[in-house]
Amino acid sequence: MLIKKILFNLQPSFRRTICLRFFCNKDIRNIGILAHIDAGKTTTTERMLFYSGKIHSPGEVHRGNTVTDCLTQERERGITICSSAVSFSWSGNRINLLDTPGHIDFTMEVEQSLHAVDGVIIVLDAAAGVEAQTLTVWAQANKHSLPRIVFVNKMDRTDSDFEKCIADLRIKLGVKPLSLQIHKNDDNKTLTIYDVITLQKYRWNSETLGRDYVTENLVAGDDMFLKLQHRRNELIDELSGLDDELADFVIKHESFENITNKMIYDALRRTTLNNKTVPVILGSAYKNIGIQKLMDAVIQYLPAPHERNQIYDCFGNDFVGKVFKIIHDKHRGPLTLVRVYRGNMKKGQKVTLSRGGQEILNKIFEPLADEYREIDTVQAGNIGICSGLKNTTTGDLLIESTSSLKNAQKRLKNIYKNEEFEKKDEIEENIINEIFSTEPQVPVAVYFCSIEPPNLSTQSAMELALKQLQREDPSLTVRHDEVTGQTVLGGMGELHMEIIKSRILTEYKIDVDLGPLQIAYKETIDASAKETYFVEKDIAGIKQNVTITLELIKGCHDLFSIDKSPENVANVNMLRPRMLQIIRKGALSALERGPRVGGQVVDTQIKLHNIVVGRGTADSFIMAAAVQCIQKILNTIGTRLLEPVMEIQIVSPAENISQILADLSRRRGIINEIVPKSNNKVITAKVPLAELFGYSTSLRTISSGTAMMTMQPCGFSSMNTNDEIVAIRRTQGFE
């Protein structure tokens, strides 16, 4: 949103120069496909590849032979775990598509992919509507201001409810959905689609697996024609309220009769690109119905590269690309997926990382999941795969040279000099950080467990495997526990940990042992406290001494601050920036491990009041003094535990609801709502993560296998004394 606002405020002549000076292919679409688990993303992707001629026959998820589910674990479980990139042509356009996971444990894969796309397809299950993970991926798309279209899948099912899906989009997501099609299921359960704009009927040929479909014009005056005409007028009416160009035409002619199909398409495109509307189309990927129209909609309504990311024009014609994913191939080594924003990415090219260092692009490949076709160059606006990059990490900006980076920063700063903005300095800093920052925003781990190799001879191999997996998946954390001497993994859920263990076995042939899962508790203080700490020691014959006064303050947003009161100004002014950096680093590191269960201490600010350092005292000694001072304060005032809470959504037949509610109550759950949905009821509740170990198995037992559940993190909550005692005993291995 910030980038869009700045570009809007630029002089019109400068905006025109941006669009004309630098070429981005208008025939390219970079899109992601997002959905709740089992909504049909991978099947939809497979059909796109089939109808575009990229593959000769469509695979099926339940058979484990789809193109984008290429991991052994994906094919065994029938779910998408890692994002996959594929490229294909449609109607003279090139579509680069990223198939993303739908499970909450792999939401980091979705976040990485959204940095590389210009628009998204949201797939809904026609029988379920907007589900828990739909809300999550929608919020992620909002964060990146991505235009989107909605594909209502599984419309062949008898319990499908298209109108309910439209209502869900409007009520749960707060958007303006525009239905471009309606449907009809005949007595043979054959799905026919009617186009609201062209007033035509489409029927797909099942004998050719949906490759062929028939377009029929409706007879003017019959019931379906009149219904479609009414829907078309409603669509024009809604669009004219959002698009000035269409509204002017309607006002001028005082009628909808002269509105052409092209005018509707153009208005839909403008409102979609501005995120004012969401076009909705329907079909059934598994039954091979409606996918060609979905691909047409991608071309018609989602943006080309030159319609977004204009801020990268500060690089001129120089090459700039962003790394959004890294995978490891056992034959080719690490492969880096790059979205090229400006210039061309060429085989053998030397590139510079924005954070420093250089790499050489040994080879470049066209993306098709785990199949690779070598190419020589990737043009601006496209996505490519590179081999040979050894030090690159997710989020890195690849640029042509250091001078190119400096010139880009200068051009950006010149924009701010010539334009009037409120809070100019703050906006300049934010926008430069957004472009040039390389650190991905990693979600906080909610589970921890130890990992051990089967024997000492495989220790180094296990460490290498973890290093490569962590490079692929930034949401996987790996640390060495100094107290126990163990390697500790952090992840997003039980399934996440299971997949990591399975991948180490199948890809690296190491049968590691995972310890019992531990909850990632956090700690916080109840009251502020201040402490002066003195430490003195002789090291190698040199006297080291530090006197430091620090204060912990509850509930402040800034992690570290300095006491700038009048009586302390002299002390503050004497501190060198390097000294402050050392104190800050040491003090903040002390908050990473609280005194009760070793959880991170949050909602706490550190304030430096005073420090006196003896001559010749080493930096490491100063840092250690800051750590010990914070630890002393924490041990003196104590902390209380915060536990992670999950929002769960359970869909179950009505006869099982009372048993499920009783079980949730026993698990300290708080029921938010119970709403009817077709023949079932949907329970939404918040439950502590510690109470959800093995809950999916328990739910299947209670409901005789008829209930389904999904869950996602929704923050942390404080615990009462009894629950804290249980949690501490559990982390110590006594329960």
Short mmCIF file of C-alpha atoms in Angstrom, two decimals, residues 58-231:
data_model
loop_
_atom_site.label_atom_id
_atom_site.label_comp_id
_atom_site.label_asym_id
_atom_site.label_seq_id
_atom_site.Cartn_x
_atom_site.Cartn_y
_atom_site.Cartn_z
CA PRO A 58 -3.52 -35.07 -16.25
CA GLY A 59 -2.33 -36.63 -13.01
CA GLU A 60 -4.45 -37.13 -9.90
CA VAL A 61 -3.61 -36.26 -6.30
CA HIS A 62 -4.92 -39.58 -4.97
CA ARG A 63 -2.69 -41.46 -7.42
CA GLY A 64 0.41 -39.47 -6.44
CA ASN A 65 1.33 -38.57 -10.03
CA THR A 66 0.71 -34.82 -10.25
CA VAL A 67 3.46 -32.56 -11.59
CA THR A 68 3.62 -30.09 -8.71
CA ASP A 69 3.44 -32.61 -5.83
CA CYS A 70 6.94 -33.93 -6.45
CA LEU A 71 8.12 -34.77 -2.92
CA THR A 72 7.69 -38.36 -1.74
CA GLN A 73 5.84 -37.07 1.34
CA GLU A 74 3.41 -35.07 -0.84
CA ARG A 75 2.55 -38.09 -2.96
CA GLU A 76 2.14 -40.36 0.05
CA ARG A 77 -0.11 -37.98 1.98
CA GLY A 78 -1.95 -36.36 -0.94
CA ILE A 79 -1.17 -32.81 0.24
CA THR A 80 1.06 -29.99 -0.98
CA ILE A 81 4.00 -29.33 1.34
CA CYS A 82 6.36 -27.17 -0.73
CA SER A 83 5.46 -24.49 -3.26
CA SER A 84 6.15 -25.51 -6.85
CA ALA A 85 6.63 -23.29 -9.90
CA VAL A 86 5.38 -24.21 -13.38
CA SER A 87 5.27 -22.26 -16.63
CA PHE A 88 2.94 -22.73 -19.59
CA SER A 89 1.43 -20.82 -22.49
CA TRP A 90 -2.21 -19.91 -22.96
CA SER A 91 -3.78 -17.82 -25.73
CA GLY A 92 -0.43 -16.34 -26.71
CA ASN A 93 0.46 -15.46 -23.12
CA ARG A 94 2.94 -16.99 -20.72
CA ILE A 95 1.65 -17.94 -17.27
CA ASN A 96 4.09 -18.59 -14.42
CA LEU A 97 2.09 -20.30 -11.69
CA LEU A 98 3.07 -21.13 -8.10
CA ASP A 99 1.09 -23.96 -6.49
CA THR A 100 1.17 -23.38 -2.72
CA PRO A 101 0.34 -25.52 0.35
CA GLY A 102 -3.02 -25.22 2.07
CA HIS A 103 -1.99 -26.57 5.47
CA ILE A 104 -1.30 -24.01 8.22
CA ASP A 105 2.01 -25.72 9.13
CA PHE A 106 3.44 -24.64 5.76
CA THR A 107 2.12 -21.06 5.64
CA MET A 108 5.70 -19.80 5.23
CA GLU A 109 5.73 -21.40 1.77
CA VAL A 110 2.75 -19.23 0.83
CA GLU A 111 4.39 -16.08 2.22
CA GLN A 112 7.58 -16.70 0.20
CA SER A 113 5.62 -17.27 -3.01
CA LEU A 114 3.60 -14.06 -2.72
CA HIS A 115 6.80 -12.02 -3.11
CA ALA A 116 7.11 -13.38 -6.65
CA VAL A 117 3.57 -13.03 -8.02
CA ASP A 118 1.46 -10.15 -9.31
CA GLY A 119 -1.96 -11.70 -8.68
CA VAL A 120 -3.58 -14.78 -7.17
CA ILE A 121 -6.34 -17.31 -7.70
CA ILE A 122 -8.24 -18.17 -4.52
CA VAL A 123 -9.84 -21.61 -4.80
CA LEU A 124 -12.96 -22.32 -2.73
CA ASP A 125 -14.57 -25.68 -2.08
CA ALA A 126 -18.15 -25.13 -3.29
CA ALA A 127 -19.50 -27.27 -0.44
CA ALA A 128 -17.47 -25.56 2.30
CA GLY A 129 -17.16 -21.91 1.21
CA VAL A 130 -14.66 -19.69 3.01
CA GLU A 131 -12.72 -21.83 5.53
CA ALA A 132 -10.12 -21.15 8.20
CA GLN A 133 -7.04 -21.23 5.97
CA THR A 134 -8.90 -19.23 3.30
CA LEU A 135 -8.98 -16.36 5.79
CA THR A 136 -5.23 -16.74 6.39
CA VAL A 137 -4.18 -16.75 2.73
CA TRP A 138 -6.60 -13.89 1.98
CA ALA A 139 -4.93 -11.82 4.69
CA GLN A 140 -1.52 -12.66 3.21
CA ALA A 141 -2.71 -11.52 -0.24
CA ASN A 142 -4.04 -8.31 1.35
CA LYS A 143 -0.63 -7.69 2.90
CA HIS A 144 0.93 -7.65 -0.58
CA SER A 145 -2.04 -5.75 -2.16
CA LEU A 146 -2.43 -8.53 -4.73
CA PRO A 147 -5.38 -8.47 -7.16
CA ARG A 148 -7.25 -11.77 -7.08
CA ILE A 149 -9.96 -13.82 -8.71
CA VAL A 150 -11.95 -16.57 -7.00
CA PHE A 151 -12.53 -20.01 -8.52
CA VAL A 152 -15.39 -21.90 -6.86
CA ASN A 153 -14.34 -25.51 -7.36
CA LYS A 154 -16.23 -28.83 -6.96
CA MET A 155 -19.47 -27.42 -8.37
CA ASP A 156 -20.40 -30.92 -9.55
CA ARG A 157 -21.06 -32.03 -5.96
CA THR A 158 -24.65 -32.41 -4.84
CA ASP A 159 -23.99 -30.35 -1.71
CA SER A 160 -22.32 -27.47 -3.57
CA ASP A 161 -23.72 -24.03 -2.79
CA PHE A 162 -22.49 -21.27 -5.08
CA GLU A 163 -24.64 -18.53 -3.53
CA LYS A 164 -23.35 -19.44 -0.07
CA CYS A 165 -19.77 -19.05 -1.35
CA ILE A 166 -20.62 -15.58 -2.70
CA ALA A 167 -22.20 -14.64 0.65
CA ASP A 168 -19.12 -15.93 2.52
CA LEU A 169 -16.85 -13.75 0.39
CA ARG A 170 -18.97 -10.72 1.11
CA ILE A 171 -19.53 -11.32 4.84
CA LYS A 172 -16.39 -13.11 6.06
CA LEU A 173 -13.85 -11.36 3.85
CA GLY A 174 -15.57 -8.00 3.43
CA VAL A 175 -15.03 -7.84 -0.34
CA LYS A 176 -17.26 -7.15 -3.33
CA PRO A 177 -17.52 -10.43 -5.28
CA LEU A 178 -18.83 -10.21 -8.84
CA SER A 179 -20.22 -13.46 -10.20
CA LEU A 180 -19.37 -13.78 -13.89
CA GLN A 181 -21.04 -17.18 -14.36
CA ILE A 182 -24.00 -19.21 -13.14
CA HIS A 183 -24.48 -22.97 -13.33
CA LYS A 184 -27.00 -25.70 -13.81
CA ASN A 185 -26.74 -29.40 -12.98
CA ASP A 186 -29.01 -31.56 -15.16
CA ASP A 187 -30.60 -34.91 -14.27
CA ASN A 188 -27.42 -36.75 -15.28
CA LYS A 189 -25.42 -34.59 -12.82
CA THR A 190 -23.67 -32.90 -15.74
CA LEU A 191 -22.50 -29.39 -14.92
CA THR A 192 -23.31 -26.69 -17.48
CA ILE A 193 -21.90 -23.17 -17.11
CA TYR A 194 -23.60 -19.99 -18.34
CA ASP A 195 -21.66 -16.79 -19.01
CA VAL A 196 -23.27 -13.67 -17.54
CA ILE A 197 -21.40 -11.30 -19.86
CA THR A 198 -21.69 -13.04 -23.26
CA LEU A 199 -25.07 -14.70 -22.48
CA GLN A 200 -23.70 -18.03 -23.72
CA LYS A 201 -23.75 -21.64 -22.52
CA TYR A 202 -20.67 -23.85 -22.18
CA ARG A 203 -20.70 -27.65 -22.10
CA TRP A 204 -17.54 -29.71 -21.67
CA ASN A 205 -16.86 -33.02 -23.44
CA SER A 206 -16.04 -35.69 -20.84
CA GLU A 207 -14.76 -38.08 -23.54
CA THR A 208 -11.82 -35.76 -24.27
CA LEU A 209 -11.21 -35.14 -20.53
CA GLY A 210 -12.60 -31.65 -20.92
CA ARG A 211 -10.11 -30.61 -23.60
CA ASP A 212 -13.03 -29.70 -25.88
CA TYR A 213 -16.10 -27.69 -24.96
CA VAL A 214 -19.09 -26.43 -26.91
CA THR A 215 -20.24 -22.80 -26.88
CA GLU A 216 -23.93 -22.20 -27.59
CA ASN A 217 -25.84 -18.95 -27.97
CA LEU A 218 -29.08 -18.93 -26.01
CA VAL A 219 -32.42 -18.27 -27.66
CA ALA A 220 -33.54 -14.72 -26.92
CA GLY A 221 -36.61 -14.69 -24.70
CA ASP A 222 -36.29 -18.09 -23.03
CA ASP A 223 -36.09 -18.30 -19.23
CA MET A 224 -32.33 -18.79 -18.96
CA PHE A 225 -31.64 -15.98 -21.42
CA LEU A 226 -33.81 -13.57 -19.42
CA LYS A 227 -32.16 -14.68 -16.18
CA LEU A 228 -28.69 -14.10 -17.63
CA GLN A 229 -29.73 -10.72 -19.05
CA HIS A 230 -30.95 -9.69 -15.61
CA ARG A 231 -27.66 -10.83 -14.04
#
